Each structure stands twice: as C-alpha cells, then as structure tokens.
Coordinates of C-alpha atoms (C1' of nucleotides) in Angstrom, one line a residue:
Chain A
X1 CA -21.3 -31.8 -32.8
X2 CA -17.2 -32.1 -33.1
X3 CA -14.9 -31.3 -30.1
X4 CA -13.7 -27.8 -30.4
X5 CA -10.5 -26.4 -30.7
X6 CA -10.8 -24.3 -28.2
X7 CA -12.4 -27.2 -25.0
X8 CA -8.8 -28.6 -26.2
X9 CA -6.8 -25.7 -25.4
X10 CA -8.8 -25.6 -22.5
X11 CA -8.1 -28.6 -21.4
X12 CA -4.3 -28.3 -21.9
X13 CA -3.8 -25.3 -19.9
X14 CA -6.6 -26.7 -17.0
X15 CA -4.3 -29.7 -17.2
X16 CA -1.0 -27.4 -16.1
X17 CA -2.5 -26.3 -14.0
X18 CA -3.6 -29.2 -12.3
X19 CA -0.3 -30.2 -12.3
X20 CA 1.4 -27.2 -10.5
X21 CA -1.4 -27.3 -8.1
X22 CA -0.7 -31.2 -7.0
X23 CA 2.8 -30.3 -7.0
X24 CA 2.0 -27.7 -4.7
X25 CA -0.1 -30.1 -2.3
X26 CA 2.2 -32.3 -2.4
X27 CA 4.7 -30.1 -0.6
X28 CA 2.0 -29.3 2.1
X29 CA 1.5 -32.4 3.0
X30 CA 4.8 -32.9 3.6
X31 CA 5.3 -30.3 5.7
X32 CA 2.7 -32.0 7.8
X33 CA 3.8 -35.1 8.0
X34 CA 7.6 -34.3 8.3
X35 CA 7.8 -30.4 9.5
X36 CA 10.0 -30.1 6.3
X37 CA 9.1 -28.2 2.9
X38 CA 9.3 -29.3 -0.4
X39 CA 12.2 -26.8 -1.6
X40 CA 13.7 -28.0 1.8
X41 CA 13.6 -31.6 1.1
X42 CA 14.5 -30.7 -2.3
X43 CA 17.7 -28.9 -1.3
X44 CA 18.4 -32.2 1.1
X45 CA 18.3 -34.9 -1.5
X46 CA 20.6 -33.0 -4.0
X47 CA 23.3 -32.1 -1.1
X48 CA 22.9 -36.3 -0.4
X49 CA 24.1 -36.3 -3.5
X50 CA 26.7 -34.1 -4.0
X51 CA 28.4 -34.3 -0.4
X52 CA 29.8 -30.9 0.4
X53 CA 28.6 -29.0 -2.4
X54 CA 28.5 -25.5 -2.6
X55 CA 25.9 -22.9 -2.0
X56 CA 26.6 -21.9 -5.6
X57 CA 26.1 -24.7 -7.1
X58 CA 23.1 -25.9 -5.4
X59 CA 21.4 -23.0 -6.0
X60 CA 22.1 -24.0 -9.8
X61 CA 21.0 -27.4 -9.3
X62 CA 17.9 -25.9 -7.6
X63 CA 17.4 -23.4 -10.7
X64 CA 16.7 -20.8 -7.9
X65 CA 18.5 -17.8 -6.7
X66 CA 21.5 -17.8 -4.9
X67 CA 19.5 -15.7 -1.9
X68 CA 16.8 -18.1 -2.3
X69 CA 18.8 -21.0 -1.3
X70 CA 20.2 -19.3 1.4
X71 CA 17.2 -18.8 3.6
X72 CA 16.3 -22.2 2.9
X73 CA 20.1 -23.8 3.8
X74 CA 19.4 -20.9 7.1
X75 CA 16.4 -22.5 7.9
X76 CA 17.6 -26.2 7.3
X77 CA 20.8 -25.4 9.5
X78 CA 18.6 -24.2 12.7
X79 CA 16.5 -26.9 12.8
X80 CA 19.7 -29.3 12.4
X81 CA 19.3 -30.8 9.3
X82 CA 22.5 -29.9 7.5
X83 CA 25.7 -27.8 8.9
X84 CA 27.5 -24.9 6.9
X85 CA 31.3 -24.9 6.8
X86 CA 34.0 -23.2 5.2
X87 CA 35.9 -24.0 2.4
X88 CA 39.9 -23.9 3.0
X89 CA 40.7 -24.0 -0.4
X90 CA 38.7 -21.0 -1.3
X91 CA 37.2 -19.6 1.9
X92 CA 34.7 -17.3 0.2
X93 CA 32.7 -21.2 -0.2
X94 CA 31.1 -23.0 1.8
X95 CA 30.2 -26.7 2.1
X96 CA 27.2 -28.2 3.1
X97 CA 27.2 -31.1 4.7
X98 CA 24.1 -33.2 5.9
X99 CA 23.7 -33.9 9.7
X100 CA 23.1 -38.0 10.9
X101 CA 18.8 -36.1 11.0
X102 CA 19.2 -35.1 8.1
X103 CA 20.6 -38.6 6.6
X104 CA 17.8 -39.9 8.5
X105 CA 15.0 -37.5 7.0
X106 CA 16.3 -37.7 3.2
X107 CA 15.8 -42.0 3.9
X108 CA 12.1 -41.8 5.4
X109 CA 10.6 -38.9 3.0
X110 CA 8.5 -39.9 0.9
X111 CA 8.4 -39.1 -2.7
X112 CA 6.8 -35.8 -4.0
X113 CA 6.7 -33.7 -6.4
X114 CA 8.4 -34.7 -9.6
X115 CA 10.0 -37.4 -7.7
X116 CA 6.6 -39.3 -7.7
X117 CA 5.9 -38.3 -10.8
X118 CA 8.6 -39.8 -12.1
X119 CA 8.0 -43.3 -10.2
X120 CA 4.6 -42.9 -11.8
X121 CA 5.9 -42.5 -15.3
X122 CA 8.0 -45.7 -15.0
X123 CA 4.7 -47.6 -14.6
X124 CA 3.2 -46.4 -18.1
X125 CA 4.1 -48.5 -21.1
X126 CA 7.2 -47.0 -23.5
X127 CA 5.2 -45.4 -26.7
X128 CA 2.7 -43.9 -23.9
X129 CA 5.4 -42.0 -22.5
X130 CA 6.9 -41.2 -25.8
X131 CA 3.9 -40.1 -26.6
X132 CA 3.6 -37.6 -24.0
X133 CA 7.4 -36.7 -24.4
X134 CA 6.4 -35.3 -27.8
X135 CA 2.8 -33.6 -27.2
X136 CA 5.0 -31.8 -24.2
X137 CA 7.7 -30.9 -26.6
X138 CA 5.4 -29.5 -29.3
X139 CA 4.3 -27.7 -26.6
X140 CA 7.4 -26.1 -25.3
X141 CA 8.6 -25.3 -29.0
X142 CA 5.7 -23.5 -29.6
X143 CA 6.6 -21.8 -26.9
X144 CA 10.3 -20.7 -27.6
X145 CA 11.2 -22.9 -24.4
X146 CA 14.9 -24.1 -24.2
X147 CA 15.4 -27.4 -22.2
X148 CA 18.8 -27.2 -21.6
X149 CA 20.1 -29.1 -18.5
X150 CA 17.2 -29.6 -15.8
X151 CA 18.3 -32.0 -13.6
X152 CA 16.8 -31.2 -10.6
X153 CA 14.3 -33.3 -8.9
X154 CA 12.5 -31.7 -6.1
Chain B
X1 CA 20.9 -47.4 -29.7
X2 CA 17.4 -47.2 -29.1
X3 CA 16.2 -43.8 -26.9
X4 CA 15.3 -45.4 -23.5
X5 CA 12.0 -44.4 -21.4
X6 CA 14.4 -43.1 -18.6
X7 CA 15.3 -40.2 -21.3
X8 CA 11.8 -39.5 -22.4
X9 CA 10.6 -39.1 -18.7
X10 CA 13.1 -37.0 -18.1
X11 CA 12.2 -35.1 -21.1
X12 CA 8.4 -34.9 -20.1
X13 CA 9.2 -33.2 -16.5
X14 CA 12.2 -30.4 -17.8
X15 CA 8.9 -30.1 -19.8
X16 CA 6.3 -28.9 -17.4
X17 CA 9.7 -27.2 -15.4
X18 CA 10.6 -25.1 -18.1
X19 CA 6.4 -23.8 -18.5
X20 CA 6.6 -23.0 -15.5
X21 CA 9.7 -20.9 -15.1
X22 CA 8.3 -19.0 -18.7
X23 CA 5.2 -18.0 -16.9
X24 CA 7.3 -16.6 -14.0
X25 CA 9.9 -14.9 -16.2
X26 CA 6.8 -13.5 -18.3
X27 CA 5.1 -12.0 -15.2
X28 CA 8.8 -10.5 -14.3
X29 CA 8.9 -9.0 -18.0
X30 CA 5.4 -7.6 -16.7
X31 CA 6.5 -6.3 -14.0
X32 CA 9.1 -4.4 -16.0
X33 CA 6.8 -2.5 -18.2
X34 CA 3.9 -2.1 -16.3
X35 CA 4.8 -1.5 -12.8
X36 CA 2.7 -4.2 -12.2
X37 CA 2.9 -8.2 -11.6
X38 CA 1.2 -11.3 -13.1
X39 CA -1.5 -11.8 -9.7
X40 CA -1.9 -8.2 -10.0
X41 CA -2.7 -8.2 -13.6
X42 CA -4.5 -11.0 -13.5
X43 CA -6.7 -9.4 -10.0
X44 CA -7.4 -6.7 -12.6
X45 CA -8.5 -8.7 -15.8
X46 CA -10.8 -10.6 -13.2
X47 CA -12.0 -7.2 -12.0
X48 CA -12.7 -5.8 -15.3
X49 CA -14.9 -8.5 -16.4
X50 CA -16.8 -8.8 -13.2
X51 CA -17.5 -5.3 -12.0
X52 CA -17.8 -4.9 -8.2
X53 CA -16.6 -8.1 -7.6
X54 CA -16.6 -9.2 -3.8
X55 CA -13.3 -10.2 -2.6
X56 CA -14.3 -14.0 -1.6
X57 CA -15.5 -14.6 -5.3
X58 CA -12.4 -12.9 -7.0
X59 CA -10.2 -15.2 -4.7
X60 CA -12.0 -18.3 -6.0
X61 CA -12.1 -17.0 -9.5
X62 CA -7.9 -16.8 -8.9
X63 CA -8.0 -20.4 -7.1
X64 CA -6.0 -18.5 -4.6
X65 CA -6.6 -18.1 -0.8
X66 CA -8.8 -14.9 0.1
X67 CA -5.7 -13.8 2.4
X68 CA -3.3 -13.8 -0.4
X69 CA -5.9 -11.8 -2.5
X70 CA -6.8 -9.2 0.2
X71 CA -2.9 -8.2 -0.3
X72 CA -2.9 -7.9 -3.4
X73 CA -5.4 -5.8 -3.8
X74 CA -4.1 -3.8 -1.1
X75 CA -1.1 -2.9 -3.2
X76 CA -3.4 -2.7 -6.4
X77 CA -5.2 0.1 -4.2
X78 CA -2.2 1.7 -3.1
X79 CA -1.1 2.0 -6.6
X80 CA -4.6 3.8 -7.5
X81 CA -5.5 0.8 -9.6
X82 CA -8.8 0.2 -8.0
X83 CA -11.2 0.9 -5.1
X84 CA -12.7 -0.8 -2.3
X85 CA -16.1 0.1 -1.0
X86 CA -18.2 -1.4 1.7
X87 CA -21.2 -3.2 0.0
X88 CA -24.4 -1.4 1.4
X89 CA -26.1 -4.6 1.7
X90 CA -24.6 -7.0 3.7
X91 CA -21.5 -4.7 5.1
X92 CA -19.3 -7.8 5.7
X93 CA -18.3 -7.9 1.9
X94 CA -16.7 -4.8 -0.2
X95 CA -17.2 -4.1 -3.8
X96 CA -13.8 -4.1 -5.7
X97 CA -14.1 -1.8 -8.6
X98 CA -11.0 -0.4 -11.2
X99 CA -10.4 3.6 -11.6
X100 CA -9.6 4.8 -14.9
X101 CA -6.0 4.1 -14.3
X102 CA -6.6 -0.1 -14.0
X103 CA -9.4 0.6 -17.1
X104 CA -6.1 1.7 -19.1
X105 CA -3.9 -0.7 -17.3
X106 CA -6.4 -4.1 -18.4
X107 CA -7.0 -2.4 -22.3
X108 CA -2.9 -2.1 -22.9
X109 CA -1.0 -4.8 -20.7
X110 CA 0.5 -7.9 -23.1
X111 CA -1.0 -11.2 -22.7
X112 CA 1.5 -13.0 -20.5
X113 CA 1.1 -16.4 -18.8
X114 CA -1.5 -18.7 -19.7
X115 CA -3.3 -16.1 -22.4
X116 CA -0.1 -16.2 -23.8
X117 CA 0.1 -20.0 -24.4
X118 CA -3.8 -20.0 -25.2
X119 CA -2.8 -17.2 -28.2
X120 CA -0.2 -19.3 -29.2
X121 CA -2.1 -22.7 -29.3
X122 CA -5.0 -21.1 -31.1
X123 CA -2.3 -20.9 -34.0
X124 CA -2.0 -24.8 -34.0
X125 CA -3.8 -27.0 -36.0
X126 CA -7.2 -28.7 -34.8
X127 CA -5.0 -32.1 -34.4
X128 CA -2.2 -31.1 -33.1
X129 CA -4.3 -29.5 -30.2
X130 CA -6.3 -32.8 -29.6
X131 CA -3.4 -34.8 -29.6
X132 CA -1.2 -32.6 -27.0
X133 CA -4.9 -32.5 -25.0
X134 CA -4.8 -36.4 -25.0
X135 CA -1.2 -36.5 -23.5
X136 CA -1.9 -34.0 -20.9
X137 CA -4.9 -35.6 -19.5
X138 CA -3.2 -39.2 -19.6
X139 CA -0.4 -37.2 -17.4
X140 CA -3.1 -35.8 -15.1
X141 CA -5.3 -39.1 -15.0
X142 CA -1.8 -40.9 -14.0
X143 CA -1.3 -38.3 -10.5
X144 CA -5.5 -38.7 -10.3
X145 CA -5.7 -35.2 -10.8
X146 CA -9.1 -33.9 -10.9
X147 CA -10.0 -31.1 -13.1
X148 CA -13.5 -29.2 -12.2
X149 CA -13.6 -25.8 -13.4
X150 CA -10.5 -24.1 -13.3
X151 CA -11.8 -20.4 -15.0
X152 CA -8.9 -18.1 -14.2
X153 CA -6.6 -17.1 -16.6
X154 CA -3.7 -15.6 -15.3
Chain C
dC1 C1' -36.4 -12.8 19.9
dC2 C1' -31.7 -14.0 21.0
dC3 C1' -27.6 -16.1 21.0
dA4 C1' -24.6 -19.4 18.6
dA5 C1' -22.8 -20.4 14.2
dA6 C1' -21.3 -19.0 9.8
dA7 C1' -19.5 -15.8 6.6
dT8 C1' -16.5 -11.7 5.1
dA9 C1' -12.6 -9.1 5.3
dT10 C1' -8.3 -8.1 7.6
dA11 C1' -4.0 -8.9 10.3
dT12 C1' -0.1 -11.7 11.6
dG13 C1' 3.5 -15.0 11.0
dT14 C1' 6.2 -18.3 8.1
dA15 C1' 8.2 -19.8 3.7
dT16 C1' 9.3 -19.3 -0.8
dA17 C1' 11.4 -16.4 -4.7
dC18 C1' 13.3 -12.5 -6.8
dC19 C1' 16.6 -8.4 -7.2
dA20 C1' 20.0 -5.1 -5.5
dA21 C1' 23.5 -4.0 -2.5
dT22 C1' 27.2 -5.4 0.7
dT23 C1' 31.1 -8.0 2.4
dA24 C1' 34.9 -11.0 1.9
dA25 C1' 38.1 -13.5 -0.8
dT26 C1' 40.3 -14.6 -5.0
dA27 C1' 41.9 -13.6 -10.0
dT28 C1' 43.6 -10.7 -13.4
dG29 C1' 45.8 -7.1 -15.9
dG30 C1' 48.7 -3.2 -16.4
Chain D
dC1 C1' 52.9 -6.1 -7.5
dC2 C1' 49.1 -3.8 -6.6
dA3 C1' 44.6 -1.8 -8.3
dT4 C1' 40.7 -3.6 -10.4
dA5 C1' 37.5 -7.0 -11.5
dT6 C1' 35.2 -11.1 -10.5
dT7 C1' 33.2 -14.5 -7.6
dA8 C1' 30.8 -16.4 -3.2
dA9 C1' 27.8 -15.7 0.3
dT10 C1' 24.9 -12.9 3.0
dT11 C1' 21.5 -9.2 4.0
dG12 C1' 17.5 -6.3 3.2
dG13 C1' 13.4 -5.2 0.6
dT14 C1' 9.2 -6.5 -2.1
dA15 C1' 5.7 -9.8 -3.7
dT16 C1' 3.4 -13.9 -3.7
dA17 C1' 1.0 -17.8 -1.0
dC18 C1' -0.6 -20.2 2.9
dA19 C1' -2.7 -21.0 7.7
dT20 C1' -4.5 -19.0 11.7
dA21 C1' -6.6 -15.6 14.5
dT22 C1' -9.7 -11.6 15.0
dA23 C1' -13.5 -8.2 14.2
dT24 C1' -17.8 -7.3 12.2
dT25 C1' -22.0 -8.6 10.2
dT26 C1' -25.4 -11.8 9.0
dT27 C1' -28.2 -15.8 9.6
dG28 C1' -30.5 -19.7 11.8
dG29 C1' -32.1 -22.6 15.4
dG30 C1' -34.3 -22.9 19.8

DNA sequence: CCCAAAATATATGTATACCAATTAATATGG
DNA sequence: CCATATTAATTGGTATACATATATTTTGGG
C-alpha cells in the first residue's frame, strides 16, 4: 500500500521536533562540560564579535528580550566572563566587553546548536542543501513566516 | 552570480528559527484569549483524550520532565481546569481528570502550534508533503537524530 | 516476612523567556 | 528653553523546563 499523506506530515513535524530537542541537548551538555549555557555562550560569541556592543543591540542580535538578555549579561558578569560599563557618549548605554576568561571560553567551546549545524551542512553536497533550503521554505510560506534578518547563531 | 551554499544554509536555519519563534508567538496569542498557555493547552488536550491520566504518563506523552508537568497542572488546578485525585489503587499515583470548565476549554481553544502546521500541511499536495518529509529527515539523519515515537501534539 | 530498591508525586533551586513598570538619560516640539 | 516624549537599562512577576532531593507507597529478593 502507498505512503500516506498523513505518516509524511508526521514525519515533518516529528522531524522539528527532533531538531529543537537536539538543540536543547546540546546546550546541556554544555553546561556540563563548560559550566556555561547555551544562550550564555550564545550572547559571548556575538559580543566577540561586536566588541562593546550594546545591551540593546545584543538583545536584537539574540532575537530575545531586552530583560532577557539582562539576566543572562547579570549572570555572565558574576561569574567573570564579560564586564558592563558605561557609555560616555550616551550614558543611558552600556558596553559590554569580554574578560581575558571569557576570550578564553568563546576559543575552547565547542560548537552547538546551529553553530554545528551549520559545520554539518557544509559537508552535504550543493543541490542537497538547496534542496532542503526549498522544502524548509515551502514550509515557512505555508506558514505566513517572514525571514527577515536572522543572523544570530547560538 | 550563481546563489552560493553559504546563502542556502543560512536560509535552511532562519528556517527552523523562524518555526520556532511562530509556535511561541502562537502560544502567546493563546494566552491572550484563553487565559491559558500552549503546555497548559496542550496538558489539557492530552487529558481529554486519556481520562484519568496519571501524572508520570501525561509527562511522557508531553516528552517533558514529570517536575515541569506537576506545575503545570498545579496552575491548571488552580485555575479550576482540572482535578487531582489519589488513585485508590496504588496511592503513589493521582488520577488527573478536566471539570466542565477544561471540557469547554479543549472543545473551543484554536489549534495553535504543531496542530496548526499539521492543518496547514494537510492542505498541501501528496508531493509536496513527501518531498519537504525527504528534506527534513536528510536534516535529521545529518545531526543523527533519532526519531521513536514522538505522540504529543502541542 | 521484612527490608532494600524502585516508583510516584511533590518541593526546591537555577536558568531561560516574556511583559509591565520604573529609572535615568537624551531628543524633540511648542 | 523647558515640558514632553522617547530610548536604554534594570527590576519584578509569571510560566516554562530541568535536575535534585524528599516523602509515601509498592514491590522484590533474601
């Protein structure tokens, strides 16, 4: 008997799933290993970046609240990662700045998340991933998704 | 210029970034209708097809730990949603079951999350399915990803 | 039969993640 | 030029989500 319809859809949404939940084990693992989360490392990488950036704008980067980012910047701060200070030229910014630890920890971590998935999807042939690139679009269209400007890699 | 792989990857992650942050704005929507959030709907869906549910098999049915669950239905409770009782015979387990008020709740809340985007691929054609299927699990076999039985739909 | 081990639910503590409100500093308009 | 609005960061509150610890009950091995 045919494949049905619905073991695809299924599949697809299994397959999301999947996805998320590696994601999400990734970070743990992490956290093990380093005694650093995923957002954490996340937030670390893009202010190696963008040296000095602003709480504002990281939290865009991040596509997370504002208030969001500053518990994680709190929590990065007290364990010496990264250091807060104020901006002269408009003092109601700050700019973050990593510590000589947290050069150190943004060289040794290894890659998670979409990081790794990324290194993966270097290693797959160019119509494979094009491939994909347009299943994942028909997906997101169906959904009334707008990919605008996601650069973040966390 | 030809589009470079580096674009497509990129593509292929906003992607899965932008599903995800729909099925979180879609629970928030939820939340501003129903009094009531996408775990919590989704607790109560589960509920709803499996009367008297134990708390250990609803959190496996979620794929959630039973620590998260017990608070979640603690607020569920709170809100007069549902009812725990002490199952007679083995008293370590309680029988989770909803009042009228989660009956209504379950018969008039939206599809949101992964309903939602089961609904909306339903609408696709056979092929189109089976070829976005074929992508995802190329993506999935690529971060070894295993997928066993993943029943909840949230 | 009895006590150790396992299972079930709950409680506690940490880390996201959001919103709303607050505070401080800067821009803007009348 | 000053009152008002806007912007940046922080704080407090709620809801996931996890791990760990605890209490109660059940079960199994000796």
């Amino acid at each position: 008997m045919a494949p049905k319809k619905q073991d695809d859809i299924g599949q697809i949404i299994n397959s999301i799933r999947g996805i998320n939940y590696i994601l999400q084990r990734q970070s743990k693992e992490l956290m093990k290993s380093l005694k650093i989360t995923g957002p954490q490392l996340g937030a670390l990488r893009l202010v190696s970046r963008y040296p000095n950036i602003s709480l504002r704008e990281l939290s865009e980067r991040m596509y997370l609240h504002v208030s969001t980012v500053c518990g994680i910047i709190d929590r990065l701060e007290t364990a010496g990662y990264l250091t807060r200070c104020r901006n002269d030229e408009d003092r109601r910014s700050i700019n973050i700045s990593l510590t000589d630890k947290g050069i150190r920890a943004v060289k040794t971590a290894p890659l998670t998340g979409f990081s790794n998935m990324f290194h993966d999807l270097q290693k797959l042939p160019a119509p494979s991933v094009r491939k994909i690139r347009r299943a994942m679009e028909h997906l997101t269209k169906m959904m009334n998704i707008e990919i605008n400007d996601m650069r973040h890699i966390s």
